[in-house]
């Protein structure tokens, strides 16, 4: 019998049975869906294979067909082909106004660089390899395999950067910038670079929309005229010059506003929900055959955007989390039977908690949403804390906000973005620890620290500032190149353009079989709490 598997949306590989993960739908306020991962006590829906890709059905692959790799690559190329204004409009390109000739002559291997290479333009056919490791077995740590034999399949995505031809007259362009969702370190850095790069192309009219998508329809929130002079120093502070908010208006109303304001480009900074809105705006503009380029810049300190190495704000969040962890360690270490507890952000992805635990070297227990755990019982967290108190005299715990939600009472409440409001796992753990040690007659001094808003409101560090700079520049290059419905990110250490639907199908999550999680477990020394 032929072996089939869906070929759509390659995002990650997990042993679903082991980690009890399934796909569910999370509805955003724009009336379209985005699946997310949750732990389930029930059976896994996909059970034909112990190793499967978390995908949505698009096309089946017959692995008995000797040409399946070729067919897969064709399908992949089709899905990752970037939407372009030429798809719906009869437009002609012009030579770019973005020039780097001022850098002076360049020498490569002792020879003058040809004139067309001096400008550093990226060819439209340039591609970057999405995956860099050839796995030999699906059982290898972190393996992401398409077929049971882990065949090497090249997956190429579009390289980001300035093109030699553009599809807008810069002097006639009006560009808009909007920041949505919650705060994140680096928002001002991205805004600044978008404005500066637009002006280098020759754009004179740049509008900032206040408080997310609300700025398109709230009459009390006028556009903010942006210029290099105005944004020159905004990167020196955290937050967003334009303000942020969750949720949004009807997509038709937003596009009506774009049309009335005569916008030609819209740069949208936000996470999965915001990108879903940006994609809907793009689709509506295409339906109306409007010459509007909609480009996203992925913003989330959770680092949970698919296919990308990291998103801006993440490095800063991990660095700032060290302050909280260090305080928790000092409190725990200075008290008799001290236990320090730190709750970090991470609704469905535990990247901040994992990386912060690794970076600090002071964490004894790291709890993340992707790895189920028991809190009580012979193999639970509480028993391990008893062991730590007996052997070390103190303990430090780091928990992601989305971890252990099955231990809390369920809530049907949602925020403005449609996200389920989570129970406070940090407070729950604090109370459970105090109760447990009181019951067994052992004194325990528990100190709980929640640095959530301190972490996301600070200024971007050097690493994130560089990332923001390049993302902002490449967003403008992509818009002038005529692409729309795309986002810019860093994949396999290269800056690339990706179609928005491919990065919002589900959040990126920590693979419990990955080397990074194994490194975290080695650092903490914690057992499996199950």
Short mmCIF file of C-alpha atoms in Angstrom, two decimals, residues 1-442:
data_model
loop_
_atom_site.label_atom_id
_atom_site.label_comp_id
_atom_site.label_asym_id
_atom_site.label_seq_id
_atom_site.Cartn_x
_atom_site.Cartn_y
_atom_site.Cartn_z
CA UNK A 1 0.00 0.00 0.00
CA UNK A 2 1.27 3.47 -0.85
CA UNK A 3 2.26 5.73 2.00
CA UNK A 4 0.70 9.19 1.99
CA UNK A 5 1.26 12.35 4.00
CA UNK A 6 0.05 15.90 3.60
CA UNK A 7 2.52 18.18 1.84
CA UNK A 8 1.16 21.49 3.05
CA UNK A 9 2.67 23.92 5.53
CA UNK A 10 5.88 22.27 6.65
CA UNK A 11 6.26 23.69 10.12
CA UNK A 12 7.64 21.25 12.64
CA UNK A 13 7.95 17.59 13.52
CA UNK A 14 6.88 16.09 16.79
CA UNK A 15 6.16 12.70 18.23
CA UNK A 16 2.53 13.58 18.87
CA UNK A 17 1.69 10.52 20.92
CA UNK A 18 4.55 11.11 23.31
CA UNK A 19 3.78 14.78 23.91
CA UNK A 20 -0.02 14.60 23.56
CA UNK A 21 -0.29 17.54 21.20
CA UNK A 22 -3.09 18.28 18.82
CA UNK A 23 -4.19 21.07 16.53
CA UNK A 24 -7.05 23.26 17.65
CA UNK A 25 -8.40 26.55 16.35
CA UNK A 26 -7.90 29.94 17.93
CA UNK A 27 -10.24 32.57 16.52
CA UNK A 28 -9.00 36.09 16.09
CA UNK A 29 -11.18 39.14 16.02
CA UNK A 30 -11.05 39.27 12.22
CA UNK A 31 -13.25 36.19 11.82
CA UNK A 32 -10.58 33.93 10.42
CA UNK A 33 -8.73 31.07 12.05
CA UNK A 34 -5.24 30.25 13.20
CA UNK A 35 -4.50 26.83 14.67
CA UNK A 36 -2.45 26.55 17.81
CA UNK A 37 -0.97 23.68 19.74
CA UNK A 38 -2.43 22.56 23.05
CA UNK A 39 -1.98 19.59 25.29
CA UNK A 40 -4.85 17.17 25.26
CA UNK A 41 -5.89 14.39 27.57
CA UNK A 42 -7.67 12.72 24.71
CA UNK A 43 -6.26 10.85 21.77
CA UNK A 44 -4.18 12.47 19.10
CA UNK A 45 -6.12 12.99 15.91
CA UNK A 46 -3.29 11.93 13.61
CA UNK A 47 -2.17 8.45 14.62
CA UNK A 48 -1.08 6.74 11.42
CA UNK A 49 2.60 7.35 12.18
CA UNK A 50 4.59 7.90 15.34
CA UNK A 51 6.35 10.82 13.66
CA UNK A 52 4.12 13.20 11.71
CA UNK A 53 4.29 16.79 10.63
CA UNK A 54 1.79 19.20 12.08
CA UNK A 55 0.11 20.30 8.87
CA UNK A 56 -3.20 21.14 7.33
CA UNK A 57 -4.30 19.00 4.43
CA UNK A 58 -3.54 20.35 0.99
CA UNK A 59 -2.09 17.57 -1.12
CA UNK A 60 -1.04 14.00 -0.41
CA UNK A 61 2.39 12.64 -1.26
CA UNK A 62 2.81 9.10 -2.55
CA UNK A 63 6.24 8.13 -1.27
CA UNK A 64 6.26 5.09 -3.56
CA UNK A 65 6.45 7.47 -6.51
CA UNK A 66 10.15 7.86 -7.42
CA UNK A 67 9.49 11.50 -8.36
CA UNK A 68 7.83 12.46 -5.06
CA UNK A 69 10.66 14.81 -4.10
CA UNK A 70 10.31 16.70 -7.36
CA UNK A 71 6.54 16.99 -6.88
CA UNK A 72 6.99 18.08 -3.28
CA UNK A 73 9.46 20.78 -4.26
CA UNK A 74 7.12 22.05 -6.95
CA UNK A 75 4.31 22.26 -4.43
CA UNK A 76 6.61 23.96 -1.91
CA UNK A 77 7.75 26.51 -4.50
CA UNK A 78 4.14 27.23 -5.37
CA UNK A 79 3.15 27.80 -1.74
CA UNK A 80 6.16 29.99 -1.00
CA UNK A 81 5.87 32.03 -4.18
CA UNK A 82 5.45 35.64 -3.09
CA UNK A 83 2.23 37.48 -3.97
CA UNK A 84 3.01 40.41 -6.24
CA UNK A 85 1.10 43.43 -7.49
CA UNK A 86 1.65 42.13 -11.02
CA UNK A 87 -0.66 39.24 -10.19
CA UNK A 88 -3.71 41.51 -10.37
CA UNK A 89 -2.46 44.71 -11.99
CA UNK A 90 -0.89 45.54 -15.34
CA UNK A 91 2.07 47.56 -14.08
CA UNK A 92 5.56 48.17 -15.36
CA UNK A 93 8.69 48.46 -13.22
CA UNK A 94 11.12 51.34 -13.16
CA UNK A 95 14.73 51.57 -12.05
CA UNK A 96 15.12 51.89 -8.32
CA UNK A 97 15.85 55.18 -6.64
CA UNK A 98 17.63 53.36 -3.82
CA UNK A 99 21.34 53.57 -4.62
CA UNK A 100 24.40 52.49 -2.69
CA UNK A 101 26.94 53.98 -5.11
CA UNK A 102 28.15 56.28 -2.36
CA UNK A 103 30.01 53.42 -0.74
CA UNK A 104 32.88 53.92 -3.19
CA UNK A 105 34.76 51.34 -5.26
CA UNK A 106 34.85 47.74 -4.12
CA UNK A 107 37.57 45.20 -4.73
CA UNK A 108 36.97 41.45 -4.83
CA UNK A 109 39.99 39.18 -5.30
CA UNK A 110 42.01 42.13 -6.55
CA UNK A 111 39.58 43.00 -9.35
CA UNK A 112 37.07 45.82 -9.66
CA UNK A 113 33.52 44.69 -9.02
CA UNK A 114 31.28 44.95 -12.11
CA UNK A 115 29.07 48.02 -12.10
CA UNK A 116 25.84 46.06 -11.54
CA UNK A 117 27.30 44.54 -8.35
CA UNK A 118 28.45 47.78 -6.80
CA UNK A 119 24.91 48.66 -5.83
CA UNK A 120 24.37 45.46 -3.89
CA UNK A 121 20.96 44.66 -5.36
CA UNK A 122 19.31 41.32 -4.76
CA UNK A 123 18.13 39.37 -7.78
CA UNK A 124 14.47 38.35 -7.76
CA UNK A 125 15.54 34.75 -8.29
CA UNK A 126 17.89 34.66 -5.28
CA UNK A 127 16.85 32.06 -2.73
CA UNK A 128 17.93 31.01 0.76
CA UNK A 129 17.79 27.46 2.07
CA UNK A 130 15.10 27.09 4.73
CA UNK A 131 16.58 24.03 6.45
CA UNK A 132 20.31 23.42 6.81
CA UNK A 133 20.57 20.02 8.51
CA UNK A 134 20.27 16.65 6.80
CA UNK A 135 18.80 14.28 9.36
CA UNK A 136 19.48 10.58 8.95
CA UNK A 137 16.68 9.33 11.17
CA UNK A 138 13.33 10.64 12.42
CA UNK A 139 14.53 9.62 15.89
CA UNK A 140 17.45 12.05 15.79
CA UNK A 141 17.08 14.95 18.21
CA UNK A 142 15.03 17.71 16.59
CA UNK A 143 14.57 15.80 13.33
CA UNK A 144 12.23 17.43 10.83
CA UNK A 145 11.51 14.80 8.22
CA UNK A 146 9.07 14.76 5.33
CA UNK A 147 9.17 11.04 4.68
CA UNK A 148 9.95 8.06 6.96
CA UNK A 149 13.46 7.80 5.49
CA UNK A 150 14.32 11.44 6.27
CA UNK A 151 15.20 12.17 2.64
CA UNK A 152 17.05 15.41 2.03
CA UNK A 153 14.67 17.79 0.29
CA UNK A 154 15.82 21.28 -0.63
CA UNK A 155 13.39 23.99 0.42
CA UNK A 156 14.21 27.40 -1.02
CA UNK A 157 12.63 30.70 0.03
CA UNK A 158 12.99 34.21 -1.37
CA UNK A 159 15.99 36.23 -0.25
CA UNK A 160 15.21 39.69 1.11
CA UNK A 161 16.88 42.91 0.06
CA UNK A 162 16.72 45.84 -2.38
CA UNK A 163 15.80 45.07 -5.99
CA UNK A 164 17.10 46.85 -9.05
CA UNK A 165 13.55 47.45 -10.29
CA UNK A 166 10.70 48.89 -8.26
CA UNK A 167 6.96 49.27 -8.88
CA UNK A 168 6.19 52.62 -7.29
CA UNK A 169 7.08 56.22 -8.05
CA UNK A 170 8.63 57.17 -4.68
CA UNK A 171 7.66 60.84 -4.91
CA UNK A 172 3.99 59.85 -5.24
CA UNK A 173 3.95 57.20 -2.52
CA UNK A 174 2.09 57.57 0.75
CA UNK A 175 3.15 54.90 3.24
CA UNK A 176 1.52 53.92 6.53
CA UNK A 177 2.94 52.22 9.63
CA UNK A 178 0.93 50.53 12.38
CA UNK A 179 1.99 48.63 15.53
CA UNK A 180 -0.45 46.10 16.98
CA UNK A 181 -0.75 43.64 19.86
CA UNK A 182 1.27 44.13 23.02
CA UNK A 183 4.48 46.02 23.61
CA UNK A 184 7.78 44.49 22.58
CA UNK A 185 11.38 45.75 22.76
CA UNK A 186 12.43 47.10 19.37
CA UNK A 187 9.15 48.51 18.05
CA UNK A 188 10.59 52.02 17.86
CA UNK A 189 13.74 50.69 16.18
CA UNK A 190 11.67 49.14 13.39
CA UNK A 191 9.51 52.26 12.97
CA UNK A 192 12.66 54.38 12.75
CA UNK A 193 14.28 52.23 10.09
CA UNK A 194 11.13 52.01 7.97
CA UNK A 195 10.87 55.80 7.95
CA UNK A 196 14.57 56.34 7.21
CA UNK A 197 14.60 53.79 4.37
CA UNK A 198 11.41 55.19 2.84
CA UNK A 199 12.98 58.63 2.76
CA UNK A 200 16.12 57.21 1.12
CA UNK A 201 13.88 55.97 -1.69
CA UNK A 202 12.41 59.46 -1.97
CA UNK A 203 9.08 59.03 -0.15
CA UNK A 204 7.75 62.32 1.26
CA UNK A 205 4.45 61.23 2.85
CA UNK A 206 4.68 58.76 5.75
CA UNK A 207 1.79 58.31 8.17
CA UNK A 208 1.76 56.59 11.54
CA UNK A 209 -1.52 55.08 12.73
CA UNK A 210 -2.16 55.21 16.45
CA UNK A 211 -3.05 52.28 18.72
CA UNK A 212 -3.08 49.44 16.23
CA UNK A 213 -5.85 48.90 13.71
CA UNK A 214 -8.00 51.23 15.82
CA UNK A 215 -6.17 54.11 14.18
CA UNK A 216 -7.88 53.40 10.87
CA UNK A 217 -11.42 54.00 12.06
CA UNK A 218 -11.33 56.00 15.32
CA UNK A 219 -11.96 59.62 14.42
CA UNK A 220 -10.27 60.76 17.63
CA UNK A 221 -6.95 59.24 16.53
CA UNK A 222 -5.48 61.32 13.68
CA UNK A 223 -2.56 60.20 11.54
CA UNK A 224 0.89 61.13 12.78
CA UNK A 225 3.14 62.60 10.09
CA UNK A 226 6.48 60.79 10.33
CA UNK A 227 9.89 61.95 9.15
CA UNK A 228 13.51 61.13 9.83
CA UNK A 229 13.78 64.18 12.05
CA UNK A 230 10.84 63.01 14.15
CA UNK A 231 11.98 59.39 14.59
CA UNK A 232 15.71 59.99 14.86
CA UNK A 233 15.97 59.21 18.57
CA UNK A 234 12.88 57.13 19.30
CA UNK A 235 15.00 53.96 19.44
CA UNK A 236 16.51 55.22 22.68
CA UNK A 237 13.28 54.40 24.52
CA UNK A 238 11.06 51.34 24.87
CA UNK A 239 7.41 51.10 23.87
CA UNK A 240 5.97 52.31 20.59
CA UNK A 241 5.82 55.88 19.31
CA UNK A 242 2.47 54.96 17.73
CA UNK A 243 0.99 53.08 20.65
CA UNK A 244 -0.44 49.56 20.52
CA UNK A 245 -3.78 47.83 21.01
CA UNK A 246 -5.29 44.42 20.42
CA UNK A 247 -8.13 43.44 18.13
CA UNK A 248 -9.35 45.43 15.17
CA UNK A 249 -12.21 46.65 13.06
CA UNK A 250 -13.99 45.06 10.14
CA UNK A 251 -11.50 44.36 7.35
CA UNK A 252 -13.71 46.13 4.83
CA UNK A 253 -13.73 49.27 6.99
CA UNK A 254 -9.94 49.20 7.30
CA UNK A 255 -9.50 48.86 3.53
CA UNK A 256 -12.07 51.63 2.99
CA UNK A 257 -9.88 53.80 5.22
CA UNK A 258 -6.75 52.82 3.30
CA UNK A 259 -8.50 53.74 0.07
CA UNK A 260 -9.79 57.06 1.41
CA UNK A 261 -6.35 57.99 2.75
CA UNK A 262 -4.77 57.00 -0.59
CA UNK A 263 -2.17 54.75 0.99
CA UNK A 264 0.18 52.89 -1.35
CA UNK A 265 2.09 50.90 1.27
CA UNK A 266 1.18 49.61 4.70
CA UNK A 267 3.75 48.24 7.15
CA UNK A 268 2.20 46.14 9.91
CA UNK A 269 4.20 45.27 13.03
CA UNK A 270 2.71 42.49 15.13
CA UNK A 271 2.38 38.80 15.94
CA UNK A 272 0.28 35.97 14.56
CA UNK A 273 -3.09 37.68 15.04
CA UNK A 274 -1.84 40.96 13.61
CA UNK A 275 -0.37 39.15 10.61
CA UNK A 276 -3.68 37.36 10.06
CA UNK A 277 -5.28 40.80 9.90
CA UNK A 278 -2.57 42.05 7.52
CA UNK A 279 -3.16 39.07 5.24
CA UNK A 280 -6.91 39.73 5.20
CA UNK A 281 -6.23 43.39 4.34
CA UNK A 282 -3.91 42.26 1.54
CA UNK A 283 -6.55 39.90 0.14
CA UNK A 284 -9.23 42.57 0.21
CA UNK A 285 -6.93 45.04 -1.54
CA UNK A 286 -6.27 42.43 -4.23
CA UNK A 287 -9.99 41.77 -4.61
CA UNK A 288 -10.54 45.49 -5.20
CA UNK A 289 -7.46 45.60 -7.46
CA UNK A 290 -5.87 48.34 -5.40
CA UNK A 291 -2.20 49.10 -5.88
CA UNK A 292 -1.34 48.70 -2.21
CA UNK A 293 1.58 46.72 -0.84
CA UNK A 294 0.96 45.22 2.61
CA UNK A 295 4.13 44.02 4.37
CA UNK A 296 4.40 42.55 7.85
CA UNK A 297 7.24 42.68 10.35
CA UNK A 298 6.87 39.84 12.89
CA UNK A 299 6.85 41.12 16.46
CA UNK A 300 6.67 38.81 19.44
CA UNK A 301 8.99 38.36 22.39
CA UNK A 302 7.63 34.80 22.67
CA UNK A 303 9.64 33.95 19.52
CA UNK A 304 6.69 31.90 18.30
CA UNK A 305 6.54 32.80 14.59
CA UNK A 306 6.90 29.80 12.30
CA UNK A 307 9.97 29.18 10.16
CA UNK A 308 12.01 32.04 11.63
CA UNK A 309 15.22 31.72 13.64
CA UNK A 310 14.01 34.40 16.02
CA UNK A 311 11.83 37.49 16.17
CA UNK A 312 12.84 40.91 17.39
CA UNK A 313 12.50 41.56 21.10
CA UNK A 314 13.28 37.97 22.07
CA UNK A 315 16.97 38.46 22.88
CA UNK A 316 16.13 41.51 24.98
CA UNK A 317 13.40 39.60 26.83
CA UNK A 318 15.81 36.78 27.67
CA UNK A 319 18.44 39.26 28.83
CA UNK A 320 15.97 41.18 31.00
CA UNK A 321 14.62 37.94 32.45
CA UNK A 322 18.07 37.38 33.92
CA UNK A 323 17.46 40.23 36.35
CA UNK A 324 14.34 38.53 37.71
CA UNK A 325 16.02 35.13 37.86
CA UNK A 326 19.06 36.55 39.63
CA UNK A 327 16.79 38.25 42.19
CA UNK A 328 14.89 35.01 42.73
CA UNK A 329 18.16 33.14 43.19
CA UNK A 330 19.48 35.65 45.74
CA UNK A 331 16.21 35.56 47.67
CA UNK A 332 16.14 31.75 47.67
CA UNK A 333 19.82 31.36 48.48
CA UNK A 334 19.64 33.89 51.32
CA UNK A 335 16.62 32.35 53.04
CA UNK A 336 16.28 29.19 55.09
CA UNK A 337 14.74 26.67 52.73
CA UNK A 338 14.22 29.43 50.19
CA UNK A 339 12.36 28.79 46.94
CA UNK A 340 12.48 31.43 44.20
CA UNK A 341 9.73 31.35 41.57
CA UNK A 342 9.81 33.38 38.35
CA UNK A 343 6.98 33.49 35.81
CA UNK A 344 7.96 34.57 32.28
CA UNK A 345 5.93 35.23 29.15
CA UNK A 346 5.08 32.42 26.75
CA UNK A 347 1.44 31.59 26.06
CA UNK A 348 1.97 28.56 23.84
CA UNK A 349 5.74 28.60 23.41
CA UNK A 350 8.34 28.25 26.12
CA UNK A 351 11.31 29.79 24.33
CA UNK A 352 11.85 32.64 26.81
CA UNK A 353 11.70 30.35 29.84
CA UNK A 354 13.98 27.79 28.20
CA UNK A 355 16.60 30.27 26.98
CA UNK A 356 16.51 32.30 30.18
CA UNK A 357 17.04 29.12 32.20
CA UNK A 358 19.98 28.18 30.01
CA UNK A 359 21.50 31.64 30.17
CA UNK A 360 21.23 32.02 33.93
CA UNK A 361 22.55 28.64 35.03
CA UNK A 362 20.64 29.20 38.29
CA UNK A 363 17.37 27.44 37.46
CA UNK A 364 16.58 24.07 39.04
CA UNK A 365 13.18 23.55 37.40
CA UNK A 366 12.00 24.92 34.03
CA UNK A 367 8.33 24.41 33.11
CA UNK A 368 7.05 25.18 29.61
CA UNK A 369 3.69 24.73 27.80
CA UNK A 370 5.04 22.12 25.38
CA UNK A 371 6.02 19.61 28.05
CA UNK A 372 3.25 18.26 30.32
CA UNK A 373 4.13 17.84 33.97
CA UNK A 374 2.61 16.59 37.20
CA UNK A 375 2.86 18.84 40.20
CA UNK A 376 2.12 16.29 42.91
CA UNK A 377 2.72 12.58 43.26
CA UNK A 378 5.91 10.50 43.49
CA UNK A 379 7.37 11.95 40.27
CA UNK A 380 5.93 15.45 40.50
CA UNK A 381 7.51 18.86 40.86
CA UNK A 382 6.78 19.05 44.59
CA UNK A 383 8.66 15.85 45.35
CA UNK A 384 11.65 17.17 43.39
CA UNK A 385 11.52 20.42 45.38
CA UNK A 386 11.67 18.38 48.58
CA UNK A 387 14.81 16.73 47.23
CA UNK A 388 16.36 20.09 46.34
CA UNK A 389 15.63 21.55 49.77
CA UNK A 390 17.18 18.50 51.42
CA UNK A 391 20.30 18.46 49.23
CA UNK A 392 20.87 22.12 48.28
CA UNK A 393 18.88 24.01 50.87
CA UNK A 394 17.17 26.14 48.21
CA UNK A 395 15.60 25.98 44.74
CA UNK A 396 14.74 28.29 41.82
CA UNK A 397 11.83 27.62 39.43
CA UNK A 398 11.16 29.27 36.07
CA UNK A 399 7.70 28.78 34.55
CA UNK A 400 6.21 30.05 31.28
CA UNK A 401 2.78 31.66 31.64
CA UNK A 402 1.13 29.04 29.41
CA UNK A 403 2.55 26.03 31.25
CA UNK A 404 0.37 23.77 33.40
CA UNK A 405 -2.94 25.30 32.32
CA UNK A 406 -4.54 21.86 32.73
CA UNK A 407 -3.92 22.24 36.46
CA UNK A 408 -6.06 25.39 36.62
CA UNK A 409 -9.74 26.06 36.32
CA UNK A 410 -10.70 26.69 32.70
CA UNK A 411 -11.89 30.10 31.60
CA UNK A 412 -13.95 30.91 28.52
CA UNK A 413 -12.90 34.55 28.64
CA UNK A 414 -10.84 35.99 25.77
CA UNK A 415 -8.91 39.20 25.24
CA UNK A 416 -9.44 41.68 22.40
CA UNK A 417 -7.32 39.55 20.05
CA UNK A 418 -9.42 36.47 20.70
CA UNK A 419 -6.78 34.77 22.86
CA UNK A 420 -8.04 32.73 25.78
CA UNK A 421 -7.22 34.48 29.04
CA UNK A 422 -4.87 32.17 30.88
CA UNK A 423 -5.01 31.25 34.54
CA UNK A 424 -2.11 32.54 36.64
CA UNK A 425 0.13 29.48 36.88
CA UNK A 426 2.69 31.44 38.91
CA UNK A 427 0.28 32.23 41.75
CA UNK A 428 -1.06 28.66 41.62
CA UNK A 429 2.42 27.15 41.96
CA UNK A 430 3.30 29.55 44.78
CA UNK A 431 0.20 28.54 46.73
CA UNK A 432 0.71 24.82 46.08
CA UNK A 433 4.33 24.94 47.26
CA UNK A 434 3.42 26.77 50.46
CA UNK A 435 0.55 24.38 51.19
CA UNK A 436 2.63 21.27 50.48
CA UNK A 437 5.58 22.16 52.69
CA UNK A 438 3.25 23.23 55.49
CA UNK A 439 1.49 19.85 55.27
CA UNK A 440 4.76 17.89 55.50
CA UNK A 441 6.01 20.08 58.34
CA UNK A 442 9.02 21.51 56.52
#
